[in-house]
CSV table of C-alpha atoms in Angstrom, one decimal:
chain,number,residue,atom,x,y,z
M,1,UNK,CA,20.4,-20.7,23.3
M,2,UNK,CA,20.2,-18.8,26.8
M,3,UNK,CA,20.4,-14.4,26.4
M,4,UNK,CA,23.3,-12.9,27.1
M,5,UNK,CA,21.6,-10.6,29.7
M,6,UNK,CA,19.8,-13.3,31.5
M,7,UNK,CA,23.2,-14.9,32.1
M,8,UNK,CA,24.4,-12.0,33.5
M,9,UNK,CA,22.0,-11.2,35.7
M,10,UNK,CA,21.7,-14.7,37.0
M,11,UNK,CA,25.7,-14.2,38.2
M,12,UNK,CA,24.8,-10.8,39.5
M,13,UNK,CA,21.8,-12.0,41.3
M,14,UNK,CA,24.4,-14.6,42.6
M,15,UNK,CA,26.6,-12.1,43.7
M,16,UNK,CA,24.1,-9.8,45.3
M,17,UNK,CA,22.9,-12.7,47.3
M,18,UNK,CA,26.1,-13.8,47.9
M,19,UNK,CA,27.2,-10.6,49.2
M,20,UNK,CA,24.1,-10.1,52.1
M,21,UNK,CA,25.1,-14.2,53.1
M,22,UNK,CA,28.7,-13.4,53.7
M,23,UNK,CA,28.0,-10.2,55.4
M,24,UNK,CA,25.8,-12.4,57.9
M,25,UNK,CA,28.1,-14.7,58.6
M,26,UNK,CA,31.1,-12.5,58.7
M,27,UNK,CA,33.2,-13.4,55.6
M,28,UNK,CA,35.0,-10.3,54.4
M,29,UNK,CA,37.3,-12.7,52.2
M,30,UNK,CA,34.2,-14.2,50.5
M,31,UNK,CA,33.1,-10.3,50.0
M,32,UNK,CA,36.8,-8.8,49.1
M,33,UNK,CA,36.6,-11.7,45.9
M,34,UNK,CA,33.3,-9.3,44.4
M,35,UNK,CA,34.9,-6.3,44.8
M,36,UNK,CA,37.0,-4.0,42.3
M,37,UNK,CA,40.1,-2.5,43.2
M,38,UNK,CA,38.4,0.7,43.3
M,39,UNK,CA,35.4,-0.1,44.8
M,40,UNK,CA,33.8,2.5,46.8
M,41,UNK,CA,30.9,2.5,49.6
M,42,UNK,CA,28.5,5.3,50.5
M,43,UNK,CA,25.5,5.9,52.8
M,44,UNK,CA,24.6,8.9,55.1
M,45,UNK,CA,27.4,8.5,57.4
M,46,UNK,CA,30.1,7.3,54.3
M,47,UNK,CA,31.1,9.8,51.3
M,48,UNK,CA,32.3,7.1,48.9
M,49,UNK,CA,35.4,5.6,51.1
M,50,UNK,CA,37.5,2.9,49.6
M,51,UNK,CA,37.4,-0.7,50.1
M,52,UNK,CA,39.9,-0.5,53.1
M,53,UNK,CA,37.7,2.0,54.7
M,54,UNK,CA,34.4,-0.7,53.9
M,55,UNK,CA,35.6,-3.2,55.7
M,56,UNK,CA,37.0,-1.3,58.4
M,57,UNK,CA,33.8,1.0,59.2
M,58,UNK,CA,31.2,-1.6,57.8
M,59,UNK,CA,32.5,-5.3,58.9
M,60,UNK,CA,32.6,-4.9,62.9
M,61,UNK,CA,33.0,-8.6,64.6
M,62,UNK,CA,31.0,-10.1,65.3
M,63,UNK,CA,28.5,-9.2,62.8
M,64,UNK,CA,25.9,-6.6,64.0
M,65,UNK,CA,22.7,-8.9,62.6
M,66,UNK,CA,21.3,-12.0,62.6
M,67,UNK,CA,19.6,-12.1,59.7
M,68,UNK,CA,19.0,-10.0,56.4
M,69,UNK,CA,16.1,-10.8,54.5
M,70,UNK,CA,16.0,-9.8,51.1
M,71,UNK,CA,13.1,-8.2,50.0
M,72,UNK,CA,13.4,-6.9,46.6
M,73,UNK,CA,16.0,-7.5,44.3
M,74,UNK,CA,15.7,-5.5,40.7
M,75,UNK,CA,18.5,-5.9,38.4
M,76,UNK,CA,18.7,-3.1,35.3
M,77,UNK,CA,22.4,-3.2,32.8
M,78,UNK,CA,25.1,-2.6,35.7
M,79,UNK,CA,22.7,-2.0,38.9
M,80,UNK,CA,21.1,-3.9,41.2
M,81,UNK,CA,18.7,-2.6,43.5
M,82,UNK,CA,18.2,-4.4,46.9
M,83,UNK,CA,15.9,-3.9,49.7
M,84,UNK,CA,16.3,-5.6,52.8
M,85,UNK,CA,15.0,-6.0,56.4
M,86,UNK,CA,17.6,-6.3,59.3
M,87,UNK,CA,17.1,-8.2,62.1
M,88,UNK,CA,19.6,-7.2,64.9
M,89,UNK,CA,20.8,-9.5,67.4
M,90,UNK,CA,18.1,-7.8,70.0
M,91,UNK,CA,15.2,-8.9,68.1
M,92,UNK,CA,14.7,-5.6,66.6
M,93,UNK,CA,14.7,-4.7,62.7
M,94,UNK,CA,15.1,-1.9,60.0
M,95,UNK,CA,14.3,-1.3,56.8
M,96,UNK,CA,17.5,-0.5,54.1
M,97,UNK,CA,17.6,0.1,50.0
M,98,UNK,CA,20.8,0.2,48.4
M,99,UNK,CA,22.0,0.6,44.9
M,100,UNK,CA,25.2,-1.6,43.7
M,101,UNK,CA,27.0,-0.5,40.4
M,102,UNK,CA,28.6,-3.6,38.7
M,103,UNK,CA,32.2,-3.4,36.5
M,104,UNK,CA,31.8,-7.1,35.0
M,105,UNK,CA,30.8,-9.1,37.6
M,106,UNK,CA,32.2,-7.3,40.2
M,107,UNK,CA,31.2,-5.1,42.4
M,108,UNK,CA,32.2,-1.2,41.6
M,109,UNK,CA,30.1,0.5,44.1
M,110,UNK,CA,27.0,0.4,47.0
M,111,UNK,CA,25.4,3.1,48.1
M,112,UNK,CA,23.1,2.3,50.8
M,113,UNK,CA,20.2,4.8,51.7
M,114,UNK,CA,18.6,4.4,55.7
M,115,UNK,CA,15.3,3.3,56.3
M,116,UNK,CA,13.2,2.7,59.4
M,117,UNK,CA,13.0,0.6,61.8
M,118,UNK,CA,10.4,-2.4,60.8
């Protein structure tokens, strides 16, 4: 009989991966499904704004990349930690690491801490 944990962590893995797809190819409704009610965002330029404010400030159309590798991917009880490399639409890439708090199998919260370019 599987664990528990490794259940859950293969639906959060899921969703983490999920999340960075839809984000690519512009699917806010996909993303708005992981989300809690509450859910808020932060990075250097957000202070924990709501999901309204996310998708507003965050989703711009078209989508600002064209690719975002995942890199690292470490789950631990309710976080995830993900490192990725963006590739913009001008050929040129940066380096990102955020944290995402799960409620459940939803998402609660990403906080999202700037890297350099790569």
């Amino acid at each position: 009989m599987a664990d528990m944990t490794d259940e859950t962590d293969t639906r959060r893995e899921k969703t983490v991966r999920a999340l960075y797809a839809a984000y690519i190819d512009g699917r806010k409704d996909i993303v708005a499904a992981m989300l809690t009610e509450d859910f808020t965002f932060s990075s250097p330029r957000d202070d924990h704004i709501d999901r309204d404010a996310y998708f507003a400030r965050c989703w711009p159309t078209p989508p600002p990349f064209t690719r975002m590798e995942i890199e690292y991917l470490g789950l631990s009880g309710d976080e995830a930690v993900v490192r990725y490399r963006a590739v913009k639409h001008d050929g040129g890439a940066f380096r990102n690491i955020e944290t995402l708090r799960f409620r459940d199998d939803r998402l609660a919260a990403v906080e999202v801490y700037f890297g350099r370019e790569a």
